[in-house]
Structures are given as C-alpha cells and as structure tokens.
PDB file of C-alpha atoms in Angstrom:
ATOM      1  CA  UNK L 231      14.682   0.259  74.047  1.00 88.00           C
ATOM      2  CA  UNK L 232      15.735  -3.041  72.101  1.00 90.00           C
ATOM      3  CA  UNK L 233      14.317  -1.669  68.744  1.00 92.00           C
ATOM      4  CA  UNK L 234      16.112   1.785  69.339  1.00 91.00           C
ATOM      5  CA  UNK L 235      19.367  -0.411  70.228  1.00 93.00           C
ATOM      6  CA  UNK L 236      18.931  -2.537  67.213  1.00 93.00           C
ATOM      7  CA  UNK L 237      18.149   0.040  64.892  1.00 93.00           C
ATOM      8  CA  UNK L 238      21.321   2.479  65.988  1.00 94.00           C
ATOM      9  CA  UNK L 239      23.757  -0.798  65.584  1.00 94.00           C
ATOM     10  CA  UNK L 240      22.403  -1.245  62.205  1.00 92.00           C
ATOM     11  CA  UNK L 241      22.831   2.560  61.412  1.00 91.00           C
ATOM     12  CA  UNK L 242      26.264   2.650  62.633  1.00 91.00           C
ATOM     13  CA  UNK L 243      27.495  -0.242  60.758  1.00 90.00           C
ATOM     14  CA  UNK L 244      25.888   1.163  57.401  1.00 87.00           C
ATOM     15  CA  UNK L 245      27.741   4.417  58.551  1.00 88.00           C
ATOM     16  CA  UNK L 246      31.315   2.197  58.798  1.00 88.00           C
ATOM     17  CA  UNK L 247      30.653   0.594  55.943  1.00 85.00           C
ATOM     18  CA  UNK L 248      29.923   3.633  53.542  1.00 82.00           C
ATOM     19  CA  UNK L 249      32.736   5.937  55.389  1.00 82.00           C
ATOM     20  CA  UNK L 250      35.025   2.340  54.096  1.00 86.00           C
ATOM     21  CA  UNK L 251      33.776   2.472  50.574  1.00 81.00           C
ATOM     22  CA  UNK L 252      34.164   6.352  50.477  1.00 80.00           C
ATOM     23  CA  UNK L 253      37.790   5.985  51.813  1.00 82.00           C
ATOM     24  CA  UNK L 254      38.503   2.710  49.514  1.00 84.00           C
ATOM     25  CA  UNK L 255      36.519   2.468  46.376  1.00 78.00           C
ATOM     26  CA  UNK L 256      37.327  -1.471  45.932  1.00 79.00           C
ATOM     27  CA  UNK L 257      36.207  -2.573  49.290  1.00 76.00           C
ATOM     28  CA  UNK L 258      33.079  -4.795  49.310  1.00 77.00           C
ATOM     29  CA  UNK L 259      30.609  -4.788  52.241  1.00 76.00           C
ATOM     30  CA  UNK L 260      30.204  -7.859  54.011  1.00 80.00           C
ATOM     31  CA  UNK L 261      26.139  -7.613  53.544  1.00 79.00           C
ATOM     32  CA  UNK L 262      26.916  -7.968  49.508  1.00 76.00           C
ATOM     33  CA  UNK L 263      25.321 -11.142  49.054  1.00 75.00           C
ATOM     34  CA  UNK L 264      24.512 -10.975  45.382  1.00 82.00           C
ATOM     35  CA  UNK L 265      23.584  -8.390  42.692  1.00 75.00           C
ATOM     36  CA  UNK L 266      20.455  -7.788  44.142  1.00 76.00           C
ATOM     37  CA  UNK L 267      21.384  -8.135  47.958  1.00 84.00           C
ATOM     38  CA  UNK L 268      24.174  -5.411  48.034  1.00 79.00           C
ATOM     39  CA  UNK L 269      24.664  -2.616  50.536  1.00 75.00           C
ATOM     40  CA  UNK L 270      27.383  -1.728  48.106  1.00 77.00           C
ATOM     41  CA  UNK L 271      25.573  -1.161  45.402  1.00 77.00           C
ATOM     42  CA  UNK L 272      22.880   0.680  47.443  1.00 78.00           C
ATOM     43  CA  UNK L 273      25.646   2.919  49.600  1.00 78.00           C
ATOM     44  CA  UNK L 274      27.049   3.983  45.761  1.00 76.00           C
ATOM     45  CA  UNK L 275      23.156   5.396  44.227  1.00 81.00           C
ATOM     46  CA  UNK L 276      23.199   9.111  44.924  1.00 83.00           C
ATOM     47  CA  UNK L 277      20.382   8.569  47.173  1.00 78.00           C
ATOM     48  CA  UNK L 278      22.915   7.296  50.009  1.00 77.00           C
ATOM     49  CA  UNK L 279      23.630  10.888  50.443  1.00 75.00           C
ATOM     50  CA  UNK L 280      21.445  13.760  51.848  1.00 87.00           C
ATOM     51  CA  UNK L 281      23.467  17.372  51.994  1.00 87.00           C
ATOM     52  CA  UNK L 282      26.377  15.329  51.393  1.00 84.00           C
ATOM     53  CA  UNK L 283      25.977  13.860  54.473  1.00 82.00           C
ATOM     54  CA  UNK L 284      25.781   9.292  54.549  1.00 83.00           C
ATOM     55  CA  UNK L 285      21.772   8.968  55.308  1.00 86.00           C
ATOM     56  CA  UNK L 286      23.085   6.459  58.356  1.00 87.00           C
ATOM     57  CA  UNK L 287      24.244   9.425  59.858  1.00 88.00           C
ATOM     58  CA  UNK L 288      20.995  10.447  60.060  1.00 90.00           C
ATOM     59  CA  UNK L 289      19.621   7.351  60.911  1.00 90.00           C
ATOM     60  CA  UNK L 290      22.111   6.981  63.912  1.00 92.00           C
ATOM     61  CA  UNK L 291      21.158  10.512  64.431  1.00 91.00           C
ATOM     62  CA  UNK L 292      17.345   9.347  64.670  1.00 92.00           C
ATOM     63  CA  UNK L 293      18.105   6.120  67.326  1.00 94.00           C
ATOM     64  CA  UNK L 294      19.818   8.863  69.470  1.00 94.00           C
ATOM     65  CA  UNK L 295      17.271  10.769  70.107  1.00 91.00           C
ATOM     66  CA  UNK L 296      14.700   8.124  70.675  1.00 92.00           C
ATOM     67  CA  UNK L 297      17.682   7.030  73.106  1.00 92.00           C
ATOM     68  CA  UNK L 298      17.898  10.085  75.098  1.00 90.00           C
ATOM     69  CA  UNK L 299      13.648  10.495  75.106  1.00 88.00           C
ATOM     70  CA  UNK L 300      13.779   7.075  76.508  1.00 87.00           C
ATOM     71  CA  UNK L 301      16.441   8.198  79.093  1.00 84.00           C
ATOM     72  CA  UNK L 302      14.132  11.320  79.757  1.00 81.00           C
ATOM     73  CA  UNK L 303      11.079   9.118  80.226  1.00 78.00           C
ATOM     74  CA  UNK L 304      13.039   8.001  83.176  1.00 78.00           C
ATOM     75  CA  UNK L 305      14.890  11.471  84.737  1.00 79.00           C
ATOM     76  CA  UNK L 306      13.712  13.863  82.311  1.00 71.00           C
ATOM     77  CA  UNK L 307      10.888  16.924  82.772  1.00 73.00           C
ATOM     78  CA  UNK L 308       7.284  16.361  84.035  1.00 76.00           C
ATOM     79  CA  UNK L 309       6.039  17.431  80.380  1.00 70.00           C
ATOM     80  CA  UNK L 310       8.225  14.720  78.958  1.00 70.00           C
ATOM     81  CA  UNK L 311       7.856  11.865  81.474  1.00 74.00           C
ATOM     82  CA  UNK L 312       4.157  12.218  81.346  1.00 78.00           C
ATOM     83  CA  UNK L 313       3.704  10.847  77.825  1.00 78.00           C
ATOM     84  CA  UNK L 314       7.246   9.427  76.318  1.00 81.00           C
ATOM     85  CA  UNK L 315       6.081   7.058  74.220  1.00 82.00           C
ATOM     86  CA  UNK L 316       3.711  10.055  72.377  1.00 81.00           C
ATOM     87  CA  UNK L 317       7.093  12.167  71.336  1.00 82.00           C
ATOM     88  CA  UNK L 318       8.297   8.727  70.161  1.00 87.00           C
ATOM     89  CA  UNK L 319       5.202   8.088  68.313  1.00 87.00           C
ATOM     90  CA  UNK L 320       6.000  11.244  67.066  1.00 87.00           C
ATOM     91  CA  UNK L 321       9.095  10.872  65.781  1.00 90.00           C
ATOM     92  CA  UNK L 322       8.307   7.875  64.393  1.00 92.00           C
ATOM     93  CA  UNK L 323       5.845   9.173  61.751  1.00 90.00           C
ATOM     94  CA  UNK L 324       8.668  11.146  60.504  1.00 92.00           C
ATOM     95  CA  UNK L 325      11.050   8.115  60.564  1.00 92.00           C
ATOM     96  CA  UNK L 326       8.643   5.561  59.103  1.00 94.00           C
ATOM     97  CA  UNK L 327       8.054   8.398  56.390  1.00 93.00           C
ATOM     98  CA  UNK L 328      11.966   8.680  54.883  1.00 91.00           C
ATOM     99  CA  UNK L 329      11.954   4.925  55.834  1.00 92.00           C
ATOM    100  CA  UNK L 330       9.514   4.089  53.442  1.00 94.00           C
ATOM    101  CA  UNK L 331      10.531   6.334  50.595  1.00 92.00           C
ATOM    102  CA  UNK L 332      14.098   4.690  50.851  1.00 90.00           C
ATOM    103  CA  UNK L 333      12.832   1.412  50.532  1.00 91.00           C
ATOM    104  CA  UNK L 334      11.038   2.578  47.712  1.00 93.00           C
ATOM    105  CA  UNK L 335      13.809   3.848  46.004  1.00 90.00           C
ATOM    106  CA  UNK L 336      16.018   0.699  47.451  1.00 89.00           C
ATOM    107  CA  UNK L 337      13.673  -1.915  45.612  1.00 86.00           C
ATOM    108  CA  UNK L 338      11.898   0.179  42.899  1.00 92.00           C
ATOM    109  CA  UNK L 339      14.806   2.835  41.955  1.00 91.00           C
ATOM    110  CA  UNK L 340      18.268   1.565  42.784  1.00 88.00           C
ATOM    111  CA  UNK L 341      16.844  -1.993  42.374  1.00 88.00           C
ATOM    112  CA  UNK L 342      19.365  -3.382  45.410  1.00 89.00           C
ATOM    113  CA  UNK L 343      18.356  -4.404  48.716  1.00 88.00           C
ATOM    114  CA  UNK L 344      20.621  -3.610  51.293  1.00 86.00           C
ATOM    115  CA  UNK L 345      20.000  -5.805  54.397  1.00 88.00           C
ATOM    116  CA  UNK L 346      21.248  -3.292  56.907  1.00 88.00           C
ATOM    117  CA  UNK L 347      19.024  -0.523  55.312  1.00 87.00           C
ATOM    118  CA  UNK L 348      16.365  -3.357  56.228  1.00 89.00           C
ATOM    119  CA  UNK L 349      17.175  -3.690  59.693  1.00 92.00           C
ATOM    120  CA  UNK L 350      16.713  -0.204  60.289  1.00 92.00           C
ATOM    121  CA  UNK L 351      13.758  -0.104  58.353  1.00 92.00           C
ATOM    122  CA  UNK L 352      12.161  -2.971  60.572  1.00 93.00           C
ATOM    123  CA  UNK L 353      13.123  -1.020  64.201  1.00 94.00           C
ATOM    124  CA  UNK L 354      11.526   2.743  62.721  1.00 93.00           C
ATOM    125  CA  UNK L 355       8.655   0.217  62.068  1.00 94.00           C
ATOM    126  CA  UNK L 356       8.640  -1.297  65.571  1.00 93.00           C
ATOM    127  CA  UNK L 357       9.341   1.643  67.008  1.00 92.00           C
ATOM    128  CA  UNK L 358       6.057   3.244  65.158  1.00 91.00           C
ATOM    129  CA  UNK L 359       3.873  -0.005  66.235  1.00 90.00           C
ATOM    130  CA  UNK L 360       5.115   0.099  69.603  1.00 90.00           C
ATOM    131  CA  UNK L 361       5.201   3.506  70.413  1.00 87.00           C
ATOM    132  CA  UNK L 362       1.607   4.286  68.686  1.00 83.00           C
ATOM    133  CA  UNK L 363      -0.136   1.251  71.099  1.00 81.00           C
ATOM    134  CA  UNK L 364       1.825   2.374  74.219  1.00 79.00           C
ATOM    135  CA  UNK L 365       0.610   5.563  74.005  1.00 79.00           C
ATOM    136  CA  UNK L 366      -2.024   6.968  76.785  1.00 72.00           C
ATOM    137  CA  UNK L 367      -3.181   9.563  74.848  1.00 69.00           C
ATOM    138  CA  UNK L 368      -4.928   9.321  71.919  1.00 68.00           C
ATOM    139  CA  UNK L 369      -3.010  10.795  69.008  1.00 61.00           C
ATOM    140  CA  UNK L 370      -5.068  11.727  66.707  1.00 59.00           C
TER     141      UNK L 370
END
C-alpha cells in the first residue's frame, strides 16, 4: 500500500509538473537540480509522451489500479481476494518492464535523470519485490 501511495504521489507530481511546462514553456521544475538532474529536461525528450498522452498519466494510471486490487483484496470477488498479491505481481512485470526501458532511455538516451521518474521507478520495483515474495502461489 505505501509503495503504491508513494509511487502515485510521484506520478502525479511529474503529471503537474509536465501539464506546467506544456502550459508555460519557461517554467522550471523544482526537481531541476543541474544539467544532468532535470525533470525538465527529461519531461521535454519526445519520450515523455506516449499517444500524445504525459507517460505520468500512465504511471498514475498504473498506482490506481494496484490501488483498487489492493481495495479488492479486501471487499472484492473470491477469485480476486484469493491471490491479490499474484495480479499485482502481475502487473508489476509489465510496470517494471516500461520502467526499465525509461530509465534506459533517461540515463543512456536523453542523458537526464529526473528524480521523480526515479521515485516511481523505485515503488514499480518494490512493488515487483514485494508482490513476487508475498505471493502463495508459485508464479512461474
């Protein structure tokens, strides 16, 4: 619950702070620490958009659902509270794949770090660890 918490904070403020630069081209983030720490510089590459969508949307997107499987773990279907942490094990394959490929691109591509992006990266991480040990069922 903490990582998914953590993780959809981070994602919304990358969110706000890409819908500011979009709106204002001159604002700076409050992450831009340097040349090399800069969410700015990272929220401008054309990888900060999928579909012409921010990728925090999808990221906040992401935390939701873990969110709500969390919430059905609790009040949700038999075939869902039986094995919660397995759909978020699940999910978090998927997550830790894009999360991965956009810190690639982050450090190897764009050559920025952004240290929200690394938040986020840390919690689909956690989540993975977490979710993958909690597990009853073996997942392979």
């Amino acid at each position: 619950l903490a990582l998914a918490l953590v993780g959809l904070a981070s994602s919304l403020a990358s969110l706000w702070v890409h819908a500011r630069m979009l709106a204002n081209p001159g604002y700076l983030s409050f992450c831009d620490v340097n040349a090399t720490f800069s969410c700015t510089t990272v929220y401008q590459s054309r990888y900060s958009m999928f579909w012409h969508t921010p990728v925090a949307l999808f990221g906040a997107g992401y935390y939701i659902v873990v969110l709500l499987l969390l919430a059905g773990a609790v009040r949700g279907p038999e075939s869902l509270r039986e094995n919660p942490t397995g759909h978020i094990f699940a999910l978090s394959t998927v997550g830790l794949g894009v999360s991965l490929f956009l810190a690639y691109t982050s450090f190897f591509v764009i050559k920025a770090v952004c240290l929200m992006c690394l938040v986020t990266y840390g919690a689909v991480a956690g989540l993975f660890l977490v979710s993958g040990a909690r597990t009853p069922f073996p997942m392979t």
